[in-house]
Each structure stands twice: as C-alpha cells, then as structure tokens.
Tab-separated table of C-alpha atoms and ligand atoms in Angstrom:
chain	number	residue	atom	x	y	z
A	1	MET	CA	258.697	65.599	-40.083
A	2	SER	CA	257.207	62.329	-38.766
A	3	PRO	CA	253.819	62.442	-36.982
A	4	SER	CA	254.486	63.074	-33.293
A	5	LEU	CA	252.517	63.147	-30.077
A	6	SER	CA	254.168	65.994	-28.389
A	7	THR	CA	253.043	66.900	-24.892
A	8	ASN	CA	250.844	69.756	-26.024
A	9	GLU	CA	248.781	67.313	-28.031
A	10	SER	CA	248.145	64.946	-25.034
A	11	PRO	CA	244.743	63.597	-25.555
A	12	LYS	CA	243.401	64.021	-22.022
A	13	SER	CA	243.834	67.317	-20.379
A	14	GLN	CA	242.764	68.920	-17.082
A	15	LYS	CA	242.620	72.352	-18.698
A	16	PRO	CA	238.895	73.413	-19.039
A	17	PHE	CA	239.336	74.903	-22.544
A	18	LEU	CA	241.076	71.751	-23.860
A	19	THR	CA	238.612	69.472	-22.066
A	20	ALA	CA	235.725	71.250	-23.776
A	21	LEU	CA	237.453	71.274	-27.153
A	22	ASP	CA	237.823	67.451	-26.797
A	23	GLY	CA	234.085	67.172	-26.425
A	24	ARG	CA	234.178	66.225	-22.740
A	25	SER	CA	231.876	67.873	-20.243
A	26	THR	CA	233.057	70.930	-18.281
A	27	GLY	CA	229.971	71.943	-16.473
A	28	LYS	CA	230.287	75.704	-17.023
A	29	PRO	CA	231.775	76.521	-20.391
A	30	PRO	CA	235.385	77.772	-20.564
A	31	ILE	CA	235.733	81.323	-21.852
A	32	TRP	CA	238.173	83.431	-23.935
A	33	LEU	CA	237.351	86.294	-26.345
A	34	MET	CA	238.406	86.943	-29.875
A	35	ARG	CA	240.848	89.952	-29.856
A	36	GLN	CA	241.000	89.692	-26.183
A	37	ALA	CA	244.424	91.467	-26.284
A	38	GLY	CA	243.924	94.831	-27.601
A	39	ARG	CA	242.922	98.461	-27.406
A	40	TYR	CA	240.044	98.216	-24.865
A	41	LEU	CA	242.879	97.490	-22.299
A	42	PRO	CA	244.792	100.559	-20.998
A	43	GLU	CA	247.813	98.293	-20.342
A	44	TYR	CA	247.747	97.236	-24.052
A	45	ARG	CA	247.497	100.877	-25.234
A	46	ALA	CA	250.483	101.722	-22.947
A	47	ILE	CA	252.867	99.089	-24.486
A	48	ARG	CA	251.507	99.610	-27.990
A	49	ALA	CA	252.579	103.269	-27.738
A	50	THR	CA	256.270	102.074	-27.331
A	51	ALA	CA	256.427	100.323	-30.688
A	52	LYS	CA	257.187	102.195	-34.009
A	53	SER	CA	254.460	100.318	-35.923
A	54	PHE	CA	251.888	97.553	-35.358
A	55	LEU	CA	253.910	95.028	-37.350
A	56	ASP	CA	257.095	95.880	-35.267
A	57	PHE	CA	254.954	95.332	-32.256
A	58	CYS	CA	253.897	91.923	-33.579
A	59	TYR	CA	257.541	90.951	-34.388
A	60	THR	CA	258.973	92.123	-30.925
A	61	PRO	CA	258.764	88.942	-28.731
A	62	ALA	CA	258.876	90.863	-25.496
A	63	LEU	CA	255.924	93.077	-26.515
A	64	ALA	CA	253.867	90.385	-28.100
A	65	THR	CA	254.411	88.117	-25.147
A	66	GLU	CA	253.276	90.813	-22.744
A	67	ALA	CA	250.233	91.604	-24.901
A	68	THR	CA	249.261	87.877	-25.018
A	69	LEU	CA	249.475	87.668	-21.190
A	70	GLN	CA	247.696	90.877	-20.220
A	71	PRO	CA	244.212	89.674	-20.571
A	72	ILE	CA	245.041	86.453	-18.785
A	73	ARG	CA	246.423	88.338	-15.821
A	74	ARG	CA	243.488	90.730	-15.700
A	75	PHE	CA	240.661	88.367	-16.322
A	76	GLY	CA	241.834	84.836	-15.884
A	77	PHE	CA	240.501	83.686	-19.283
A	78	ASP	CA	240.622	79.936	-19.876
A	79	ALA	CA	242.773	80.413	-22.976
A	80	ALA	CA	245.477	82.866	-24.199
A	81	ILE	CA	245.571	83.625	-27.880
A	82	LEU	CA	249.035	84.395	-29.396
A	83	PHE	CA	249.306	88.059	-30.015
A	84	SER	CA	250.024	88.557	-33.709
A	85	ASP	CA	248.060	89.201	-36.842
A	86	ILE	CA	246.712	87.158	-39.812
A	87	LEU	CA	248.629	89.523	-42.126
A	88	VAL	CA	252.106	88.416	-41.079
A	89	VAL	CA	251.591	85.511	-43.578
A	90	PRO	CA	251.488	87.823	-46.689
A	91	ASP	CA	254.294	89.707	-45.079
A	92	ALA	CA	256.355	86.377	-44.870
A	93	LEU	CA	255.276	85.643	-48.443
A	94	GLY	CA	257.143	88.839	-49.570
A	95	GLN	CA	254.117	91.122	-50.015
A	96	ARG	CA	254.787	94.396	-48.205
A	97	VAL	CA	252.286	94.974	-45.254
A	98	SER	CA	251.828	98.025	-43.009
A	99	PHE	CA	249.250	99.269	-40.725
A	100	GLU	CA	248.162	102.878	-40.804
A	101	THR	CA	246.908	104.171	-37.496
A	102	GLY	CA	243.188	104.493	-37.545
A	103	GLU	CA	242.898	103.160	-41.047
A	104	GLY	CA	243.729	99.470	-40.932
A	105	PRO	CA	246.171	97.371	-42.968
A	106	ARG	CA	247.737	98.377	-46.235
A	107	LEU	CA	249.444	96.010	-48.770
A	108	ASP	CA	250.802	96.491	-52.189
A	109	ALA	CA	247.653	95.184	-53.970
A	110	LEU	CA	247.940	92.059	-56.167
A	111	THR	CA	246.188	93.403	-59.257
A	112	ASP	CA	248.330	91.570	-61.794
A	113	PRO	CA	247.499	87.825	-62.000
A	114	ASP	CA	251.177	87.153	-62.955
A	115	ALA	CA	252.401	88.723	-59.756
A	116	ILE	CA	251.061	85.782	-57.735
A	117	LYS	CA	253.843	83.564	-59.245
A	118	GLY	CA	256.259	86.014	-57.898
A	119	LEU	CA	255.332	85.522	-54.240
A	120	SER	CA	258.133	83.797	-52.346
A	121	GLU	CA	258.067	80.704	-50.129
A	122	LEU	CA	256.910	81.350	-46.617
A	123	SER	CA	259.835	82.778	-44.714
A	124	PHE	CA	260.267	81.179	-41.339
A	125	ASP	CA	263.083	83.705	-40.765
A	126	ARG	CA	260.630	86.523	-41.021
A	127	LEU	CA	258.305	84.666	-38.625
A	128	ALA	CA	260.952	83.777	-36.171
A	129	PRO	CA	259.897	86.386	-33.637
A	130	VAL	CA	256.355	84.859	-33.677
A	131	PHE	CA	257.830	81.458	-32.644
A	132	GLU	CA	259.928	83.023	-30.056
A	133	THR	CA	256.816	84.714	-28.651
A	134	ILE	CA	255.127	81.259	-28.567
A	135	ASP	CA	258.129	79.839	-26.560
A	136	ARG	CA	258.062	82.675	-24.087
A	137	VAL	CA	254.327	82.642	-23.565
A	138	LYS	CA	254.236	78.943	-23.110
A	139	SER	CA	256.536	79.050	-20.086
A	140	ALA	CA	254.772	82.073	-18.582
A	141	LEU	CA	251.192	80.784	-18.582
A	142	PRO	CA	249.333	79.522	-15.477
A	143	PRO	CA	248.950	75.728	-15.582
A	144	GLU	CA	245.239	75.773	-16.157
A	145	THR	CA	245.372	78.266	-19.120
A	146	SER	CA	245.475	76.827	-22.634
A	147	PHE	CA	247.313	78.387	-25.510
A	148	ILE	CA	245.878	79.032	-28.955
A	149	GLY	CA	247.738	79.807	-32.122
A	150	PHE	CA	246.003	80.975	-35.268
A	151	CYS	CA	246.172	81.903	-38.956
A	152	GLY	CA	243.701	83.668	-41.350
A	153	ALA	CA	241.978	81.347	-43.739
A	154	PRO	CA	243.125	81.598	-47.401
A	155	TRP	CA	239.961	83.473	-48.657
A	156	THR	CA	240.163	86.100	-45.876
A	157	VAL	CA	243.943	86.635	-46.319
A	158	ALA	CA	243.642	86.632	-50.112
A	159	SER	CA	240.931	89.306	-49.909
A	160	TYR	CA	243.458	91.713	-48.248
A	161	MET	CA	246.314	90.659	-50.618
A	162	VAL	CA	244.276	91.421	-53.693
A	163	ALA	CA	242.607	94.511	-52.459
A	164	GLY	CA	245.583	95.881	-50.642
A	165	ARG	CA	243.400	96.932	-47.759
A	166	GLY	CA	240.223	96.001	-45.891
A	167	THR	CA	236.985	96.409	-47.965
A	168	PRO	CA	233.337	96.282	-46.915
A	169	ASP	CA	232.430	93.540	-49.409
A	170	GLN	CA	235.732	92.037	-50.634
A	171	ALA	CA	234.685	93.066	-54.073
A	172	PRO	CA	238.185	93.379	-55.543
A	173	ALA	CA	239.079	89.799	-54.593
A	174	ARG	CA	235.671	88.471	-55.794
A	175	ILE	CA	236.005	90.175	-59.110
A	176	PHE	CA	239.586	88.948	-59.493
A	177	ALA	CA	238.511	85.340	-58.721
A	178	TYR	CA	235.840	85.562	-61.394
A	179	GLN	CA	238.168	87.137	-63.948
A	180	TYR	CA	241.312	85.112	-63.227
A	181	PRO	CA	240.108	81.824	-61.639
A	182	GLU	CA	243.418	79.958	-62.269
A	183	ALA	CA	245.573	82.760	-60.846
A	184	PHE	CA	243.310	83.170	-57.822
A	185	GLN	CA	243.391	79.246	-57.285
A	186	LEU	CA	247.162	79.410	-57.402
A	187	LEU	CA	247.039	82.265	-54.657
A	188	ILE	CA	244.616	80.114	-52.571
A	189	ASP	CA	246.834	76.979	-52.996
A	190	LYS	CA	249.952	78.929	-51.898
A	191	LEU	CA	248.022	80.176	-48.810
A	192	VAL	CA	246.869	76.649	-48.066
A	193	GLU	CA	250.511	75.420	-48.114
A	194	ALA	CA	251.837	78.394	-46.148
A	195	SER	CA	249.125	77.933	-43.561
A	196	ILE	CA	249.830	74.169	-43.095
A	197	ALA	CA	253.546	74.962	-42.593
A	198	TYR	CA	252.784	77.927	-40.238
A	199	LEU	CA	250.214	76.214	-37.998
A	200	SER	CA	252.350	73.091	-37.823
A	201	ARG	CA	255.295	75.127	-36.613
A	202	GLN	CA	253.213	76.880	-34.092
A	203	ILE	CA	252.029	73.566	-32.791
A	204	GLU	CA	255.612	72.262	-32.674
A	205	THR	CA	256.624	75.370	-30.724
A	206	GLY	CA	253.980	74.893	-28.041
A	207	VAL	CA	250.372	76.121	-28.882
A	208	GLU	CA	247.754	73.581	-27.801
A	209	ALA	CA	245.016	74.334	-30.328
A	210	VAL	CA	244.812	76.614	-33.435
A	211	GLN	CA	242.059	78.760	-34.889
A	212	ILE	CA	241.549	79.458	-38.471
A	213	PHE	CA	239.905	82.934	-38.984
A	214	ASP	CA	237.763	83.071	-42.098
A	215	SER	CA	236.344	86.543	-41.156
A	216	TRP	CA	234.994	87.210	-44.775
A	217	ALA	CA	233.432	83.747	-45.503
A	218	GLY	CA	229.992	85.309	-45.447
A	219	VAL	CA	230.074	87.258	-48.609
A	220	LEU	CA	230.396	84.455	-51.160
A	221	PRO	CA	227.728	82.683	-53.195
A	222	ALA	CA	227.447	78.922	-52.519
A	223	ALA	CA	229.763	77.686	-55.241
A	224	GLU	CA	232.440	80.247	-54.413
A	225	PHE	CA	232.116	79.430	-50.777
A	226	GLU	CA	232.802	75.836	-51.480
A	227	LYS	CA	235.808	76.597	-53.712
A	228	TRP	CA	237.414	79.347	-51.682
A	229	CYS	CA	236.432	78.711	-48.148
A	230	LEU	CA	235.350	75.119	-47.535
A	231	LEU	CA	237.819	73.207	-49.622
A	232	PRO	CA	240.888	75.303	-48.710
A	233	VAL	CA	240.181	75.093	-44.826
A	234	ALA	CA	239.473	71.290	-45.235
A	235	LYS	CA	242.963	70.948	-46.917
A	236	ILE	CA	244.648	72.982	-44.257
A	237	ILE	CA	243.051	70.785	-41.539
A	238	ARG	CA	244.021	67.578	-43.402
A	239	GLY	CA	247.537	68.855	-43.913
A	240	VAL	CA	248.116	69.884	-40.329
A	241	ARG	CA	246.679	66.536	-39.047
A	242	SER	CA	249.031	64.583	-41.384
A	243	ARG	CA	251.879	66.003	-39.331
A	244	HIS	CA	250.023	66.250	-35.960
A	245	PRO	CA	247.245	63.682	-35.944
A	246	LEU	CA	245.815	64.977	-32.681
A	247	ALA	CA	246.000	68.691	-33.539
A	248	ARG	CA	243.004	70.524	-32.042
A	249	ILE	CA	241.619	72.971	-34.622
A	250	ILE	CA	238.734	75.581	-34.424
A	251	ALA	CA	237.384	77.065	-37.670
A	252	PHE	CA	235.640	80.460	-37.687
A	253	PRO	CA	233.671	80.833	-40.965
A	254	ARG	CA	232.106	84.118	-40.019
A	255	GLY	CA	228.790	84.690	-41.824
A	256	ALA	CA	228.691	81.314	-43.362
A	257	ALA	CA	225.099	80.805	-42.092
A	258	SER	CA	223.415	77.836	-43.725
A	259	HIS	CA	226.839	76.530	-45.008
A	260	ILE	CA	228.012	75.828	-41.503
A	261	PRO	CA	226.791	72.373	-41.049
A	262	SER	CA	228.361	71.078	-44.317
A	263	PHE	CA	231.501	73.116	-43.546
A	264	ALA	CA	231.789	71.374	-40.186
A	265	LEU	CA	231.340	67.963	-41.621
A	266	SER	CA	233.681	68.421	-44.575
A	267	THR	CA	236.502	70.203	-42.838
A	268	GLY	CA	236.511	67.968	-39.685
A	269	ALA	CA	237.267	70.991	-37.442
A	270	ASN	CA	236.990	69.978	-33.725
A	271	ALA	CA	234.991	73.147	-33.132
A	272	ILE	CA	233.235	75.791	-35.066
A	273	GLY	CA	233.336	79.394	-33.992
A	274	LEU	CA	229.812	80.869	-34.486
A	275	ASP	CA	229.226	84.484	-35.353
A	276	THR	CA	226.800	87.011	-33.848
A	277	ALA	CA	223.969	86.363	-36.427
A	278	VAL	CA	223.659	82.580	-35.799
A	279	ASP	CA	220.498	81.434	-34.022
A	280	PRO	CA	221.539	79.125	-31.066
A	281	SER	CA	218.504	76.873	-31.573
A	282	TRP	CA	219.325	76.425	-35.171
A	283	ALA	CA	223.027	75.750	-34.354
A	284	LYS	CA	222.043	73.071	-31.850
A	285	LYS	CA	219.741	71.328	-34.245
A	286	TYR	CA	221.865	71.477	-37.540
A	287	ILE	CA	225.418	71.315	-36.485
A	288	PRO	CA	226.537	67.748	-35.934
A	289	PRO	CA	226.433	66.870	-32.151
A	290	ASP	CA	230.183	65.850	-32.052
A	291	VAL	CA	231.274	69.358	-33.228
A	292	VAL	CA	232.131	71.577	-30.279
A	293	LEU	CA	230.420	75.067	-30.525
A	294	GLN	CA	232.344	78.187	-29.747
A	295	GLY	CA	230.758	81.719	-29.342
A	296	HIS	CA	228.850	83.887	-29.887
A	297	LEU	CA	227.821	86.839	-27.764
A	298	ASP	CA	227.203	90.033	-29.796
A	299	PRO	CA	230.333	92.253	-29.191
A	300	LEU	CA	227.898	95.253	-29.206
A	301	VAL	CA	225.845	93.904	-26.214
A	302	LEU	CA	229.166	93.811	-24.301
A	303	ILE	CA	229.412	97.582	-24.957
A	304	ALA	CA	225.810	98.109	-23.827
A	305	GLY	CA	226.173	95.988	-20.619
A	306	GLY	CA	223.427	95.929	-18.101
A	307	ALA	CA	220.201	93.911	-18.445
A	308	ALA	CA	220.680	93.364	-22.126
A	309	GLN	CA	224.096	91.810	-21.627
A	310	GLN	CA	222.865	89.519	-18.856
A	311	ALA	CA	219.903	88.270	-20.882
A	312	ALA	CA	222.090	87.644	-23.974
A	313	VAL	CA	224.638	85.750	-21.962
A	314	ARG	CA	221.821	83.658	-20.314
A	315	GLU	CA	220.346	82.836	-23.651
A	316	ILE	CA	223.672	81.387	-24.907
A	317	LEU	CA	224.440	79.528	-21.690
A	318	THR	CA	220.996	77.957	-21.653
A	319	ALA	CA	220.883	77.113	-25.365
A	320	TYR	CA	224.270	75.063	-25.231
A	321	ARG	CA	223.888	73.447	-21.701
A	322	ASP	CA	223.767	70.037	-23.292
A	323	ARG	CA	226.608	70.499	-25.749
A	324	SER	CA	230.259	70.955	-25.500
A	325	HIS	CA	230.573	74.762	-25.668
A	326	ILE	CA	233.314	77.352	-25.382
A	327	PHE	CA	232.013	80.832	-24.508
A	328	ASN	CA	233.328	83.569	-26.885
A	329	LEU	CA	232.093	86.560	-28.823
A	330	GLY	CA	230.567	86.447	-32.259
A	331	HIS	CA	233.397	88.566	-33.493
A	332	GLY	CA	236.315	90.408	-31.938
A	333	ILE	CA	235.840	92.553	-28.860
A	334	LEU	CA	235.620	96.320	-29.786
A	335	PRO	CA	238.033	98.955	-28.533
A	336	GLN	CA	235.204	100.973	-26.732
A	337	THR	CA	234.141	97.949	-24.574
A	338	PRO	CA	234.151	98.808	-20.777
A	339	ILE	CA	236.291	96.634	-18.794
A	340	ALA	CA	233.650	96.309	-16.032
A	341	HIS	CA	231.336	94.619	-18.680
A	342	VAL	CA	233.915	91.976	-19.428
A	343	GLU	CA	234.314	91.403	-15.662
A	344	GLY	CA	230.541	91.060	-15.356
A	345	LEU	CA	230.450	88.628	-18.227
A	346	ILE	CA	233.133	86.389	-16.618
A	347	ARG	CA	231.254	86.470	-13.228
A	348	GLN	CA	227.971	85.531	-14.788
A	349	ILE	CA	229.544	82.580	-16.366
A	350	ARG	CA	231.468	81.399	-13.525
A	351	TYR	CA	228.547	81.676	-11.174
A	352	TRP	CA	226.056	80.150	-13.541
A	353	GLU	CA	224.269	77.186	-12.047
A	354	GLY	CA	222.816	75.943	-15.341
B	401	LIG	O1	243.880	89.075	-29.047
B	401	LIG	C1	243.872	88.466	-30.145
B	401	LIG	O2	242.778	87.972	-30.616
B	401	LIG	C2	245.136	88.150	-30.832
B	401	LIG	C3	245.620	89.002	-31.782
B	401	LIG	C4	244.873	89.211	-33.151
B	401	LIG	C5	244.934	90.492	-33.823
B	401	LIG	N1	244.355	90.324	-34.998
B	401	LIG	C6	245.527	91.661	-33.184
B	401	LIG	C7	245.260	93.027	-33.850
B	401	LIG	C8	244.155	88.346	-33.994
B	401	LIG	C9	243.733	86.942	-33.701
B	401	LIG	C10	243.873	89.115	-35.140
B	401	LIG	C11	243.146	88.522	-36.232
B	401	LIG	C12	242.842	89.308	-37.420
B	401	LIG	N2	243.564	90.385	-37.980
B	401	LIG	C13	241.654	89.061	-38.254
B	401	LIG	C14	240.656	88.077	-38.134
B	401	LIG	C15	239.720	88.264	-37.029
B	401	LIG	C16	238.686	89.384	-37.208
B	401	LIG	O3	238.743	90.248	-36.387
B	401	LIG	O4	237.920	89.252	-38.165
B	401	LIG	C17	241.646	90.077	-39.280
B	401	LIG	C18	240.715	90.279	-40.342
B	401	LIG	C19	242.869	90.861	-39.094
B	401	LIG	C20	243.300	92.026	-39.932
B	401	LIG	C21	243.484	93.303	-39.194
B	401	LIG	N3	244.399	93.488	-38.262
B	401	LIG	C22	242.739	94.460	-39.430
B	401	LIG	C23	241.540	94.581	-40.467
B	401	LIG	C24	243.163	95.352	-38.496
B	401	LIG	C25	242.790	96.803	-38.444
B	401	LIG	C26	241.396	96.887	-37.754
B	401	LIG	C27	241.569	96.904	-36.222
B	401	LIG	O5	240.935	96.216	-35.551
B	401	LIG	O6	242.340	97.842	-35.899
B	401	LIG	C28	244.253	94.773	-37.781
B	401	LIG	C29	244.999	95.384	-36.651
B	401	LIG	C30	245.028	94.644	-35.361
B	401	LIG	N4	245.272	93.341	-35.186
B	401	LIG	C31	245.008	95.277	-34.064
B	401	LIG	C32	245.135	94.256	-33.108
B	401	LIG	C33	245.089	94.439	-31.648
B	401	LIG	C34	244.778	96.829	-33.788
B	401	LIG	C35	246.072	97.580	-34.182
B	401	LIG	C36	246.678	98.311	-33.053
B	401	LIG	O7	246.586	97.919	-31.912
B	401	LIG	O8	247.341	99.352	-33.381
C-alpha cells in the first residue's frame, strides 16, 4: 500500500487529545485511562455476562463497540481505546488463547523452539471483527473524542506465548531467550511483522493514534531490554510510519526506568506512557522535550480517593504544566476502583487553573 494521508492522520486537529499528542498546547491536559473499559463499570459487567468467553466478547463487534463507548458516555474522556486485548495477536497467529475467569489468560505454551516456525501468518480473517468494531466505533464517537488502537509490544506478547500464562517475573520467556536466542529472535521478528500489519490496518480502518503496550519491559537487564524491547518497538514504529508517515504512536515501556530517555529517542514514538514509579521531576529533565508525556497517576491512589488522590493529581498537573501532557494512570485502572473517584479525578483536571 502506498503511503497515504487519510483523514484520520490530518496533521492539525481540534481534538484535545490529538492536539496534545502533536505537541501543541492544550492548557489543561486531555485525559483517558488505560483499561478505562472494564470491570469497575457496572454497565461493562452487565454486557460481559452476555458473552460465552472473554475472547468471544472481544470478537463480537456489537459488544466490543458498546464496551469501547461506555466510558466515553459515562465520563466524557478525551479518547476512546478500542476494546480488545493484546492476546488477539497470538490467537491470529494460530496459538490457542483462552481466558479463565478469575485466572487470566491461558495459551498453549511455546516450550519447543521449533514450534515457533510453525506459527502461521497473521490472519486478518480472524481479526475481521476487530476491524469491524473500529468501523462501528468511528462513526459513533462524539466529534471531540479521539480514537486509539493498540497492540502489545513483542516482548510482552512473547512472554505470554512462551509461558502460556501471566507470570510474576516473565521467567519462562527470559530463560527461553537465553537458551534459544535464535528461536526467540524469530518469534520477536514475527511479532514485529504482525504488529506492523495489525496497527497499519487499524489506522487504515479509522483509529487516530495507536499505543504499543510493553507492560513487562521493566524486568530485563540492559542488554536484553535493548534487544527485546527497544529495537523491536523501534522497528514497529518505523514499519508503521513507512506506510503511514504521520501515524501518531504512543509507546508504554512499563518499568523501563532509566532506559526511558534512550528508548524515547531511538524509537521516535510521539509520546511515552510513563508508569507509576517514574518521578515526574526526573521525567521532565531527562526525557527529550519534544516527546509528549502520558501518565501516570498511581491506580491505587484512585482506589483510596480523598486527600491523597487530590494531592497526587495536583503533583502531576503541576509537574507537567510546561510540557505537552496527556493525563492517564501509571497502569490499568483496577476493578475495585470507585466510580466517584474517577468522576473526582476528571473534575479536578477540568477545573484546574494551573
Ligand atoms: O479499556 C481498555 O484499555 C481497552 C481494552 C484492553 C484490555 N486489555 C481489556 C481486558 C487493553 C488495552 C488490554 C491490554 C492488555 N491485555 C495488556 C497490556 C496492558 C496492561 O494492563 O498491562 C495485557 C498485559 C493484557 C493481557 C491480559 N488481558 C491479562 C493479563 C488479562 C487478565 C487480567 C485481568 O486484568 O483480568 C486480560 C483480560 C482483560 N483484558 C480484561 C479486560 C477488560 C478482563 C477480562 C474480563 O472482563 O473478563
């Protein structure tokens, strides 16, 4: 496909989220929350109960569209994020994925290095309901609301593919990568290619920005971080931009700590999602000034609420008043979060006088 400037890539936008992502001033930061569609919302729990499995839910456009729109209707966030999961990619590469209630994802673990060669090409047929969801959401969103697509970063997705489940320290994938570096590189390369194709198709279907979630970037030693996180994400961003030169891309290398500045420079992401542990005064000083910062309220302070929440929100707003900033959490919102606390957060940001 030739590089195109589709309407969703228009360089100047009136939408606050896109304005901030383009590095232009918005006064108050726009806001959205990672995992903003989900179990803390009663209306989500109600429609979730109608689907056989979580994957069925993700692959049913009517339900996924509704889940995407629910937090927009309730809170008026500045951006909607496509309702899906990072694990639809392994599913579309032919690795069986399921979600056990209360236990998280289960995959047929890739313990045999030769099995990686057996993965199929990314199936756009399997992902067709995701693209249909994008199409439906696009026409239902209010004009001021931006639309974000996403994928998991290769390292994070590979950690589930190798272990067959979530693990506290990603040890199975890390051991596999040390024992079978060539096979692991092949897996990462396949995920890079799949992610470029998948994100490009999301952009062509109508999302206005994409986020690459590297939720498990923080566990790797420096050399492994470079090989398995920084370089693959840089390749994805280059690959997407070779098809869509103006694509807006947010990278979220959770836990990458002191690696963040070089990660931001080398990947060329428009924005970096910061995690809970990052010190705002450090971020301001060491992350290049043309990189937009997104984040990074502690999801737990949003459960606590009250004075602690107000002070934490004020600290972030004050720290980033001179930078392009998109307000978000430092990781996903938790199911036990009171809705009143989310409402309080939005009020505080909208009424902030800086
Ligand atoms: O609102 C949104 O942010 C959009 C939807 C979204 C989901 N997952 C829905 C979901 C997004 C962007 C994700 C990303 C995702 N999925 C990540 C990266 C972000 C992060 O939180 O670190 C990861 C690592 C996954 C993999 C995954 N999906 C796990 C480990 C689990 C089980 C744990 C859990 O939170 O339940 C899921 C399931 C999942 N994905 C749920 C939702 C709403 C809960 C399942 C349910 O409702 O039954």
